[in-house]
mmCIF file of C-alpha atoms in Angstrom:
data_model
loop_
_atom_site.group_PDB
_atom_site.id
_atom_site.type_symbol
_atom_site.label_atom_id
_atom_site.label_comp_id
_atom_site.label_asym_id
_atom_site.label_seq_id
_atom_site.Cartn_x
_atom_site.Cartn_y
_atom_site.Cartn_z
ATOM 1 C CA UNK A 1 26.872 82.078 1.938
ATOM 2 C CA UNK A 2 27.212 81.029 5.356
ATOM 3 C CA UNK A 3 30.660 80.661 7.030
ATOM 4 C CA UNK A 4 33.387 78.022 7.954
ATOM 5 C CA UNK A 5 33.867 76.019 11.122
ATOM 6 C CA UNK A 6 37.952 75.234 11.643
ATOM 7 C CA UNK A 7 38.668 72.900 14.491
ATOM 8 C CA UNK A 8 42.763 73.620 14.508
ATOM 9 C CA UNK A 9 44.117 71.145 17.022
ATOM 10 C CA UNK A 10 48.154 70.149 17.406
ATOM 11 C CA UNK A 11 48.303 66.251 17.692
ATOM 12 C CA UNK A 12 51.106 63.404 18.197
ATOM 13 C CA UNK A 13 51.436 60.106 15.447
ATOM 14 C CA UNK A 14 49.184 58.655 17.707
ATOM 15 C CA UNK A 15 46.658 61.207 18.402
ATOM 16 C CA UNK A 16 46.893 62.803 21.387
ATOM 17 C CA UNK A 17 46.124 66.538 21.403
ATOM 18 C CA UNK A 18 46.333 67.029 25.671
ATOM 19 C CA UNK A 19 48.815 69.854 26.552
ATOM 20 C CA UNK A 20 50.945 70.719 23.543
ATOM 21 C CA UNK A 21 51.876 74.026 24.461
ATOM 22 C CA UNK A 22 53.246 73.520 28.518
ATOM 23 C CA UNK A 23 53.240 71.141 31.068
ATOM 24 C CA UNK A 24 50.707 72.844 33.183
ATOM 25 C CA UNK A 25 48.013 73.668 30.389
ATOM 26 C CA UNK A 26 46.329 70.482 31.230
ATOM 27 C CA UNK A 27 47.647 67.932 33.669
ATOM 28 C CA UNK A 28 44.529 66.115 33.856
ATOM 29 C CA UNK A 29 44.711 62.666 34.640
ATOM 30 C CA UNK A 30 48.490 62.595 35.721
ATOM 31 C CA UNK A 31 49.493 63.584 32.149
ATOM 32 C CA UNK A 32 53.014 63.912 31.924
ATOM 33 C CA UNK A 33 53.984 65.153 28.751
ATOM 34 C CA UNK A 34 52.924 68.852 28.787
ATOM 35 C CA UNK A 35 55.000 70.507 26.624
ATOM 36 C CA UNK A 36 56.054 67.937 23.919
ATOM 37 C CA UNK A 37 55.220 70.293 20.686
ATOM 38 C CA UNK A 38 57.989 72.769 22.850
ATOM 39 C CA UNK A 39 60.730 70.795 20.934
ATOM 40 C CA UNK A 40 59.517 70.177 17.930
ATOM 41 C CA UNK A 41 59.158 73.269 15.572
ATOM 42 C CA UNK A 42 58.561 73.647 12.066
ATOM 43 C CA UNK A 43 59.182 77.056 9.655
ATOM 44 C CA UNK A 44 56.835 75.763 6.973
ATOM 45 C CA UNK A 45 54.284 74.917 9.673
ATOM 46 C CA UNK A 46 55.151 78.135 11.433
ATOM 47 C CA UNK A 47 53.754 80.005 8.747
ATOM 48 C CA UNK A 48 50.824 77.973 7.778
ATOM 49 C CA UNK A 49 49.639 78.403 11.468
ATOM 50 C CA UNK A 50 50.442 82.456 11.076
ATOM 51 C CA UNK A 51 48.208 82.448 8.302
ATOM 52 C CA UNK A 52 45.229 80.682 9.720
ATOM 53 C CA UNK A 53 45.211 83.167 12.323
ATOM 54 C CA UNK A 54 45.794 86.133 10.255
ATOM 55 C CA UNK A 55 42.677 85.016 7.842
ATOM 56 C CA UNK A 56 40.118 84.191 10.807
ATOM 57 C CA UNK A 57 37.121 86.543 11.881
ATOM 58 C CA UNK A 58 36.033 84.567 15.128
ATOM 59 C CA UNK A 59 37.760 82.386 17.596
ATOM 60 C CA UNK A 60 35.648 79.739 19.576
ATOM 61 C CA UNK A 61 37.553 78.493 22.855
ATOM 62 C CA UNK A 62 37.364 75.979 26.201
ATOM 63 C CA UNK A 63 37.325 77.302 29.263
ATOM 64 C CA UNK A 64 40.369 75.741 29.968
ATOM 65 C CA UNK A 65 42.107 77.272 26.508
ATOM 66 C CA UNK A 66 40.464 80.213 27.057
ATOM 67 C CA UNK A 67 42.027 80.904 30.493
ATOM 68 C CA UNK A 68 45.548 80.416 28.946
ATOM 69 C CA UNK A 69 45.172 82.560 25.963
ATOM 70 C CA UNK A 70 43.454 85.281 27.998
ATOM 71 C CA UNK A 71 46.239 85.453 30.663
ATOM 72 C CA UNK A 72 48.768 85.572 27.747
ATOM 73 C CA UNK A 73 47.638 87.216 24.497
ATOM 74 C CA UNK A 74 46.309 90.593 25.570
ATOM 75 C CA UNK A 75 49.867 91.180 26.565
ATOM 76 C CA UNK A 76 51.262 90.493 23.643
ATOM 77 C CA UNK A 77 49.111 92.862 20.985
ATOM 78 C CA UNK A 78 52.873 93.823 19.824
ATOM 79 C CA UNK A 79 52.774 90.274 18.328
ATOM 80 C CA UNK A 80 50.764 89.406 15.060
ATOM 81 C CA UNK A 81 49.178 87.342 16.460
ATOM 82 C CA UNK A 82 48.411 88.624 19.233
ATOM 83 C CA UNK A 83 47.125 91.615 18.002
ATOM 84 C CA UNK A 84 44.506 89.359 15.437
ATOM 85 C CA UNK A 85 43.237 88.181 18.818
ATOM 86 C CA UNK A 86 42.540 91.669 19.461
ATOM 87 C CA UNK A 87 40.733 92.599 17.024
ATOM 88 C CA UNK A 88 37.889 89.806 16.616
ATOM 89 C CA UNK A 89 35.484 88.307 18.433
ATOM 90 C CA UNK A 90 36.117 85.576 20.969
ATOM 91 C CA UNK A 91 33.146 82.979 22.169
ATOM 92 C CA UNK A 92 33.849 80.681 25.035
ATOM 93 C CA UNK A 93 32.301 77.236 25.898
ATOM 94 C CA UNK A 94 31.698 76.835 29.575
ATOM 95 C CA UNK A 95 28.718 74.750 31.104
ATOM 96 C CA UNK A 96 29.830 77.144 34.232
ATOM 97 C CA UNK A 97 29.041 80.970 34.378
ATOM 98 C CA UNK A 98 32.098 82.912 34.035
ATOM 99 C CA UNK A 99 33.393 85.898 33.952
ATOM 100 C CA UNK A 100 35.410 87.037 31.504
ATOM 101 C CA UNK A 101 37.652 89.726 31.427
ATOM 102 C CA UNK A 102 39.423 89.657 27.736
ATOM 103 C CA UNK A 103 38.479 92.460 26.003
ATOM 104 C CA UNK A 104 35.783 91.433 23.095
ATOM 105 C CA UNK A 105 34.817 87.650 24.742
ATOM 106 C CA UNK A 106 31.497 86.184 25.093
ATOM 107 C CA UNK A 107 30.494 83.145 27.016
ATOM 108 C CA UNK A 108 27.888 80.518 24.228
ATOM 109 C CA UNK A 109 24.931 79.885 25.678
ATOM 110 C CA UNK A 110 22.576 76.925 25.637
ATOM 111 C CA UNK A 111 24.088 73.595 23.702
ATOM 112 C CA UNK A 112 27.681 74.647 22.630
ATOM 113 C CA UNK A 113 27.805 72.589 19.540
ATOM 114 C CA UNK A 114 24.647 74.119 18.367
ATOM 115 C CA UNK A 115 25.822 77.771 19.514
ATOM 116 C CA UNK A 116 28.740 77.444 17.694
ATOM 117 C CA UNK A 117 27.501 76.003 14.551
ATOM 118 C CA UNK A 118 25.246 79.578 14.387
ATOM 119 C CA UNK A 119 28.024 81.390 14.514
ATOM 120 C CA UNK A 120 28.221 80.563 10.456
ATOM 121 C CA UNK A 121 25.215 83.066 10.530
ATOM 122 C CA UNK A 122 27.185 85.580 11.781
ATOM 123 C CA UNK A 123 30.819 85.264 11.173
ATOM 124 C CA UNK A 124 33.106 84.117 7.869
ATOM 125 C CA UNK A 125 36.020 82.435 8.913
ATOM 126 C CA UNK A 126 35.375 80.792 12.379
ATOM 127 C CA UNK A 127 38.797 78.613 13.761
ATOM 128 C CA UNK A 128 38.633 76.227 17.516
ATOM 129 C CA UNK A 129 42.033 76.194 18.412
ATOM 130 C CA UNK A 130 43.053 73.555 21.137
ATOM 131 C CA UNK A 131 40.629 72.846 23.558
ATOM 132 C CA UNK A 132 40.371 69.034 23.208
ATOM 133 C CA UNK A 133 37.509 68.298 25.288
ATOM 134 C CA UNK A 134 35.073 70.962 24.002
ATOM 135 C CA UNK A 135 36.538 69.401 20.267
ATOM 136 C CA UNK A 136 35.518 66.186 21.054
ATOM 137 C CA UNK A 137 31.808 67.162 21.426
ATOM 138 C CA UNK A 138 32.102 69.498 18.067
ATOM 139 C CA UNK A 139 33.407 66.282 16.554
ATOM 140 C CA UNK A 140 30.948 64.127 18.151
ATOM 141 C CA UNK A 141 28.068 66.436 17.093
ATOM 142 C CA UNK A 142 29.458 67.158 13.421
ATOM 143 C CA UNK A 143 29.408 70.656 13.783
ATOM 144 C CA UNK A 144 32.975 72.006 11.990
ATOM 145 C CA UNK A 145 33.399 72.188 8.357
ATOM 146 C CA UNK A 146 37.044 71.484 8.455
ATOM 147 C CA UNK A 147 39.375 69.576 10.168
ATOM 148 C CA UNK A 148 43.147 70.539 10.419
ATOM 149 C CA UNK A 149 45.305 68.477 11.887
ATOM 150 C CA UNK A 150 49.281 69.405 12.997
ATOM 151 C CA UNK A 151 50.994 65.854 13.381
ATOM 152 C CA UNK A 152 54.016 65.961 15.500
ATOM 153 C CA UNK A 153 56.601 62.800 15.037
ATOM 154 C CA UNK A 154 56.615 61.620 18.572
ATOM 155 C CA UNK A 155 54.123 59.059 20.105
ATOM 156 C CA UNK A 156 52.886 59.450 24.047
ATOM 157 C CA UNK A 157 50.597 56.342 24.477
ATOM 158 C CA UNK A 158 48.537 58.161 27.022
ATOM 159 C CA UNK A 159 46.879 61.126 27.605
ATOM 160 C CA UNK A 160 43.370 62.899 25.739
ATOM 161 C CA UNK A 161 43.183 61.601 21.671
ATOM 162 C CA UNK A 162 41.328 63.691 19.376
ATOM 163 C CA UNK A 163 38.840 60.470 18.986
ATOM 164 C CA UNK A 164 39.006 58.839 21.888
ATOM 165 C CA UNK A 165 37.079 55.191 22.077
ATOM 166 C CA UNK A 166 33.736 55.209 21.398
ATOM 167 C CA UNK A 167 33.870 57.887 18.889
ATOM 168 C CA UNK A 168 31.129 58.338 16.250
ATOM 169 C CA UNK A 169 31.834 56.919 13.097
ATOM 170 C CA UNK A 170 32.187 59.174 10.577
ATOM 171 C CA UNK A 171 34.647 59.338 7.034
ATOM 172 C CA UNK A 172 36.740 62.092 6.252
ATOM 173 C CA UNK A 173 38.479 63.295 3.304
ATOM 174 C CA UNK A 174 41.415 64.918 2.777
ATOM 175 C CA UNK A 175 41.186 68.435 0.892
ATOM 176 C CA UNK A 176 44.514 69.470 -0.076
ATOM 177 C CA UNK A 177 48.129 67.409 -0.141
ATOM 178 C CA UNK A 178 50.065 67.385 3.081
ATOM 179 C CA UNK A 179 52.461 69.960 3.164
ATOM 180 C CA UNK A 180 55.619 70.311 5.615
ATOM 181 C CA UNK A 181 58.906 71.785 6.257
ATOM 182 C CA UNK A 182 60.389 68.479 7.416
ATOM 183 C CA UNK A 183 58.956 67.821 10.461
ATOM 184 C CA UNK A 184 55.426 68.358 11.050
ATOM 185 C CA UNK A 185 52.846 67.519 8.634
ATOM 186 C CA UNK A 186 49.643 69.361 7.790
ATOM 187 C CA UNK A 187 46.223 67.453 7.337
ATOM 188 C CA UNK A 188 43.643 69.192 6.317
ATOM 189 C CA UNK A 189 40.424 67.060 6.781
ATOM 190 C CA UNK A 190 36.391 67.999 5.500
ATOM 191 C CA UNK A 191 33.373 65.858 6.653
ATOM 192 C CA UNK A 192 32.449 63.149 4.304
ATOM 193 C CA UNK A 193 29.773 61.194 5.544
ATOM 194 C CA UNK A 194 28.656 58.076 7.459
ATOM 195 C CA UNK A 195 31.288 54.995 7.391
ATOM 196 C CA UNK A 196 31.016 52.153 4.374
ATOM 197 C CA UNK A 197 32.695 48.927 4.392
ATOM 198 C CA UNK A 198 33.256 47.081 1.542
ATOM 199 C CA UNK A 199 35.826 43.920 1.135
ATOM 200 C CA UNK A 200 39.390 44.278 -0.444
ATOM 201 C CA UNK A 201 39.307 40.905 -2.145
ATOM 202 C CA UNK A 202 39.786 40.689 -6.170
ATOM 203 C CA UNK A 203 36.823 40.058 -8.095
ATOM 204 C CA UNK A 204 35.842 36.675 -9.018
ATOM 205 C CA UNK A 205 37.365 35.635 -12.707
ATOM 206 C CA UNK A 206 34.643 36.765 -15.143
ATOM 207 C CA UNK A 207 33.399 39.692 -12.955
#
């Protein structure tokens, strides 16, 4: 059995996934909202989120992710959380060298999507949290196993989508019923193959 690829990302209705967490994650192109999960927090989801964490055995990151977890998280072992970070593995996608100081981090080498899908060879329960750009290419290059989406009820119109235009075509299907506790809902996506089209007209009378 080989292992599981989790992209976890935190998105608006309309997709964005830039800067959840504060407004200087990533102000990249003038983005304004940084913050705008801040106000918007869910028990049920809470918990769901908790448990992802609790149940993984590798974390992949972005540079840019990776530079705000690692400045927060090994200060915060007290924390569950925290302290899951800890404990496992942590692989970072940078086309830069770096230098990386977290305890138990390792920078992918060669083509990240491919690194990161052989990381199934080594680990069970692999989760991408955040990083939207380094998601994009995962995305791009089909290489997660499931999809989970966190859809906030606010809309931005602006700032990095989790498929931007010009994505690759590709159907999804949903693997379990949405679940929330009233605000934010919980998609959890799998890989379903290339896109059909088909018409939604009634058949003809005798057909």
């Amino acid at each position: 059995m080989t292992g599981r690829i989790t992209i976890d990302l935190f998105t608006t209705l309309d997709g964005v996934a830039q800067a959840p967490g504060a407004p200087e994650e990533d102000p990249s192109g003038d983005f304004p909202y940084g913050g705008w999960q801040a106000p918007l927090p869910d028990e049920v989801i809470g918990r769901a989120v908790g448990a992802g964490i609790a149940g993984m055995d590798a974390l992949v990151l972005g540079r840019r992710t990776y530079d705000i977890f690692a400045g927060y998280w090994p200060k915060h072992v007290d924390n569950p959380i925290g302290r899951r970070f800890a404990e496992i593995p942590k692989y970072v996608a940078s086309r830069s060298p770096l230098e990386l100081t977290w305890e138990g981090a390792t920078q992918l080498e060669g083509d990240a999507a491919a690194a990161v899908a052989a990381l199934r060879e080594r680990h069970d329960d692999i989760h991408v949290i955040g990083s939207i750009d380094f998601v994009q290419s995962l995305l791009a290059a089909g290489a997660f196993d499931e999809l989970k989406l966190w859809v906030h009820p606010i809309v931005l119109g602006r700032g990095k989508r989790v498929f931007p235009d010009g994505a690759v075509p590709a159907r999804l299907r949903l693997i379990e019923p949405p679940i929330t506790g009233g605000t934010v809902v919980q998609l959890r996506y799998a890989p379903d193959g290339e896109v059909e089209t088909g018409s939604m007209e009634p058949p003809a009378d005798g057909e």
